[in-house]
CSV table of N, CA and C in Angstrom, one decimal:
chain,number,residue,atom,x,y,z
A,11,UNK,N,-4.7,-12.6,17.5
A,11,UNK,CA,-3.5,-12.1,16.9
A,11,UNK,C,-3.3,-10.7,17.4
A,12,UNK,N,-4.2,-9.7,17.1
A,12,UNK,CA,-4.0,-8.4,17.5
A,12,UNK,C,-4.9,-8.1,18.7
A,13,UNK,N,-5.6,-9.2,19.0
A,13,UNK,CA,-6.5,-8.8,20.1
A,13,UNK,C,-8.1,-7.8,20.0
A,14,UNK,N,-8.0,-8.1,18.5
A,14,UNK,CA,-9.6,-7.6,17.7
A,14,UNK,C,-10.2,-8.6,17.5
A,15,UNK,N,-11.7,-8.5,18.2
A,15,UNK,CA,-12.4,-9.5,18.1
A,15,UNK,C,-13.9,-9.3,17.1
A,16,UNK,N,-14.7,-9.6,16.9
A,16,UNK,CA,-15.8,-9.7,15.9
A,16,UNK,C,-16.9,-8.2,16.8
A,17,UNK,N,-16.8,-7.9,17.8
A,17,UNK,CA,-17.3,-6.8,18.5
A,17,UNK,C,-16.7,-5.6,18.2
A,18,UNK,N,-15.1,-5.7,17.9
A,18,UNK,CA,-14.2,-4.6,17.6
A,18,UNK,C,-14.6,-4.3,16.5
A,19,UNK,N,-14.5,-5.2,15.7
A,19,UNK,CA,-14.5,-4.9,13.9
A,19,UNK,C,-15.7,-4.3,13.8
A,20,UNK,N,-16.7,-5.0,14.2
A,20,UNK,CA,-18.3,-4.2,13.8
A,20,UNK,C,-18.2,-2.7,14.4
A,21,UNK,N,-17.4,-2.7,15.3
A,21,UNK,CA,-17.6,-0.7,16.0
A,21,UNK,C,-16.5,-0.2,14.8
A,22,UNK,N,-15.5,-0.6,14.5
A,22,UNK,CA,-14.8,0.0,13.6
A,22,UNK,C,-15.3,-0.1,12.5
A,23,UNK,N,-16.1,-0.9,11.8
A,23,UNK,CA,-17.0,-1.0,10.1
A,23,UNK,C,-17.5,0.7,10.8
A,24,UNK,N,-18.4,0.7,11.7
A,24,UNK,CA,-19.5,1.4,11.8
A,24,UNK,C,-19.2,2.9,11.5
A,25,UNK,N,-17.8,3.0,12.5
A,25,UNK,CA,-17.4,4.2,12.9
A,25,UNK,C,-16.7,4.7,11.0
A,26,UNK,N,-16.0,3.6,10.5
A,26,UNK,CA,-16.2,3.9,9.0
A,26,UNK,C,-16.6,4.4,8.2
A,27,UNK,N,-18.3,3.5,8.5
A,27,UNK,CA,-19.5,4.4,7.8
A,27,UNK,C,-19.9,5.3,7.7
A,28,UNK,N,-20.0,6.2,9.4
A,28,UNK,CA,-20.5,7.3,9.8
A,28,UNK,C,-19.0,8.5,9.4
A,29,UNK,N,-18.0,8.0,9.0
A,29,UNK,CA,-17.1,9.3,8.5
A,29,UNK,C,-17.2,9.6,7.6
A,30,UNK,N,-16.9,8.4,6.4
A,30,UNK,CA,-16.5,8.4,5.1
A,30,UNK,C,-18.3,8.0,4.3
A,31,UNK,N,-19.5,7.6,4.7
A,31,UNK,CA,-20.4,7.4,4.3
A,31,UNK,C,-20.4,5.7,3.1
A,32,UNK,N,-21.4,5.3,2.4
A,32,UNK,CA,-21.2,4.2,2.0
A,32,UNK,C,-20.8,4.3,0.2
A,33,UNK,N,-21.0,5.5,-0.1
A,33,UNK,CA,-20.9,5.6,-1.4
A,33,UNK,C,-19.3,5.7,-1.5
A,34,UNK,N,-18.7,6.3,-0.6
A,34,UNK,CA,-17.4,6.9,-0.7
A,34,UNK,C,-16.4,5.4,-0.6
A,35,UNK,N,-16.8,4.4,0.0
A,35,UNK,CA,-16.1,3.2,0.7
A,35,UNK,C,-15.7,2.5,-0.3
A,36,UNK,N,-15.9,2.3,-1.8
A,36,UNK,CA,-15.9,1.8,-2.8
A,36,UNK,C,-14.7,2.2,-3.4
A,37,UNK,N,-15.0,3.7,-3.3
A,37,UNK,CA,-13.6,4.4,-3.7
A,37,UNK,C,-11.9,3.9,-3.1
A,38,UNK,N,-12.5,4.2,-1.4
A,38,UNK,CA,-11.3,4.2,-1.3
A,38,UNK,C,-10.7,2.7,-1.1
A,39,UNK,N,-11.6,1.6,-1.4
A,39,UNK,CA,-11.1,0.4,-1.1
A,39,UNK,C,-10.1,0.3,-2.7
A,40,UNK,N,-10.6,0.9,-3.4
A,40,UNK,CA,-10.4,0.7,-4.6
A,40,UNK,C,-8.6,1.3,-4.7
A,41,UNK,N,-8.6,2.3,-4.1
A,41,UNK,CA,-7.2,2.9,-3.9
A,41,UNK,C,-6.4,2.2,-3.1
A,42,UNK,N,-6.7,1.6,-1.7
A,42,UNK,CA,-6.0,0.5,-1.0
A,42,UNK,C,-5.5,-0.5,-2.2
A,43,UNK,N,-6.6,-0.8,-2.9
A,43,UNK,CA,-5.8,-2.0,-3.5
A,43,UNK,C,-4.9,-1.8,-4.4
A,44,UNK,N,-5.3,-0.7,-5.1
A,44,UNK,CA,-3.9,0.0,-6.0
A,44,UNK,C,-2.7,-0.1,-5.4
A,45,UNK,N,-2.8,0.6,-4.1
A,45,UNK,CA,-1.3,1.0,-3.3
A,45,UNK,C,-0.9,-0.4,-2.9
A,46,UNK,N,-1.5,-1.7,-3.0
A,46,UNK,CA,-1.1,-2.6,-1.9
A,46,UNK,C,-0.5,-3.3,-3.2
A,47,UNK,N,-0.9,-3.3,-4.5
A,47,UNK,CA,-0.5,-4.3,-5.4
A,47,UNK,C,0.6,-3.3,-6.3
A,48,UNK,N,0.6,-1.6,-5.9
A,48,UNK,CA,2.0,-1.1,-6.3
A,48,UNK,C,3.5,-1.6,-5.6
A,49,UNK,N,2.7,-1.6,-3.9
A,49,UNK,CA,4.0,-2.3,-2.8
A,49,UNK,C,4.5,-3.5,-3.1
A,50,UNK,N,3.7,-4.7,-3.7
A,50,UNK,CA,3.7,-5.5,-3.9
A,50,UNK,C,5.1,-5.6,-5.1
A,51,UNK,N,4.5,-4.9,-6.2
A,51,UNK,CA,5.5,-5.1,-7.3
A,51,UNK,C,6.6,-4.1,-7.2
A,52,UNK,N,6.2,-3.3,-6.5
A,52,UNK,CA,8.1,-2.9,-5.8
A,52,UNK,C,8.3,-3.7,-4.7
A,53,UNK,N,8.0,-4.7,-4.5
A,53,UNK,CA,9.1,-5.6,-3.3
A,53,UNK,C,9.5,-6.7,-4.4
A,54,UNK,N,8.8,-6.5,-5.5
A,54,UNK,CA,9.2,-7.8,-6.9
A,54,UNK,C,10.0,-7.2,-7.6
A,55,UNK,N,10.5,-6.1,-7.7
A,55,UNK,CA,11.1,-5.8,-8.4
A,55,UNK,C,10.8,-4.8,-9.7
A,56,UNK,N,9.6,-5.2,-9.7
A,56,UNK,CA,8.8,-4.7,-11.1
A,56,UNK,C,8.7,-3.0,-11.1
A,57,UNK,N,8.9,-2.4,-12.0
A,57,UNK,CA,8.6,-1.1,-12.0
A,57,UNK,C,7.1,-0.8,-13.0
A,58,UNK,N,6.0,-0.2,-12.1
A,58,UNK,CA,4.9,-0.8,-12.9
A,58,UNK,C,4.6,0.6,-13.8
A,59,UNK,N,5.9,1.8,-13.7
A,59,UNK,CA,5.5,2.7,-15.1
A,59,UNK,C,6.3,2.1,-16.8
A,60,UNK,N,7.0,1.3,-16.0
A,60,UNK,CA,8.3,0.9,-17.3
A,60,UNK,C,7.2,0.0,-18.4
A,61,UNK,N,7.4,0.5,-19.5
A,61,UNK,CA,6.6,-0.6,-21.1
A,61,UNK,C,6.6,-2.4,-20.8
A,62,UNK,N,6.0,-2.9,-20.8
A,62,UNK,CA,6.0,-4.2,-20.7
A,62,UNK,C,6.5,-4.7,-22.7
A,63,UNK,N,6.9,-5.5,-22.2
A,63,UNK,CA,7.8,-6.6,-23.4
A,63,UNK,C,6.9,-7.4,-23.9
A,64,UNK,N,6.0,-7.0,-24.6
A,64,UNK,CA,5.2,-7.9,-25.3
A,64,UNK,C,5.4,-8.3,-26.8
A,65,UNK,N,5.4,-9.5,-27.2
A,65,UNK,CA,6.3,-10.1,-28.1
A,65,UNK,C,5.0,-10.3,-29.4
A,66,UNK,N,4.7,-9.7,-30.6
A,66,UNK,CA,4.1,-9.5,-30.9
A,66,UNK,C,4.5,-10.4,-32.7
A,67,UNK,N,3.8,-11.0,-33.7
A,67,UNK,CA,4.4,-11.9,-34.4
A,67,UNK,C,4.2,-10.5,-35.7
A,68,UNK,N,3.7,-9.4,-35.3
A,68,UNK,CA,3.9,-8.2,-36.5
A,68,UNK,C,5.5,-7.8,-36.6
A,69,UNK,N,6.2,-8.1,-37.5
A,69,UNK,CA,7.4,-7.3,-37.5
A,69,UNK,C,7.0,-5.7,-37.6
A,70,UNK,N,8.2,-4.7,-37.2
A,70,UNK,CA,7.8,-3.7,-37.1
A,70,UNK,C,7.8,-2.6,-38.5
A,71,UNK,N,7.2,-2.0,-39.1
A,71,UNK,CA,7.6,-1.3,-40.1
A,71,UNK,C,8.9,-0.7,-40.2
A,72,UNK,N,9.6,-0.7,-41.1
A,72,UNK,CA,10.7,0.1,-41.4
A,72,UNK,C,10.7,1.3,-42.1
A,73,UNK,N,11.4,2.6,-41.8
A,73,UNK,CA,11.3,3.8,-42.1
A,73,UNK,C,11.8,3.3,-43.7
A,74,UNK,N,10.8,4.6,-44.8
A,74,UNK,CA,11.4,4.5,-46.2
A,74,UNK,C,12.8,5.4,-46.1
A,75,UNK,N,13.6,5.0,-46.9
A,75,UNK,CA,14.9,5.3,-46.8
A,75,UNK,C,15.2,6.6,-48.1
A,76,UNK,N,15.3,8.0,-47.8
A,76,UNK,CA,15.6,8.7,-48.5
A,76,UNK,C,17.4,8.4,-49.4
A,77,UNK,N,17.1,8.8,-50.6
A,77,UNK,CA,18.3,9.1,-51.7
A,77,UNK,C,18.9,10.2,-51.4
A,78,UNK,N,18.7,11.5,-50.7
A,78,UNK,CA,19.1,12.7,-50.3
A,78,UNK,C,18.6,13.5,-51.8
A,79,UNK,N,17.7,13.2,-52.6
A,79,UNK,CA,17.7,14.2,-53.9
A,79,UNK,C,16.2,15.0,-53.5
């Protein structure tokens, strides 16, 4: 497909290792996936800071209602 073969990838893991070390790789895989599943739900539409609509069978309390005295 891109012309990387199983010789490529192992020089690229390696070259990885020796920048970013092995403790650090966890991290940032961890941020890729954030950013790839943020992309994701902005190509869906979804705005993922907006409150989700969860339907809950508690009605909600109502404020007590002052007399004005």
């Amino acid at each position: 497909m891109f012309g990387i073969g199983t010789p490529e990838l192992i020089f690229i893991i390696l070259i990885v290792l020796l920048l970013f070390g092995g403790k650090k790789i966890p991290e940032l895989m961890k941020g890729l996936g954030k950013g790839v599943r943020s992309f994701k739900d902005g190509m869906n539409g979804l705005d993922p800071d907006a409150p989700s609509e969860k339907k809950t069978d508690k009605p909600t309390p109502e404020e007590p209602k002052h007399d004005g005295q």
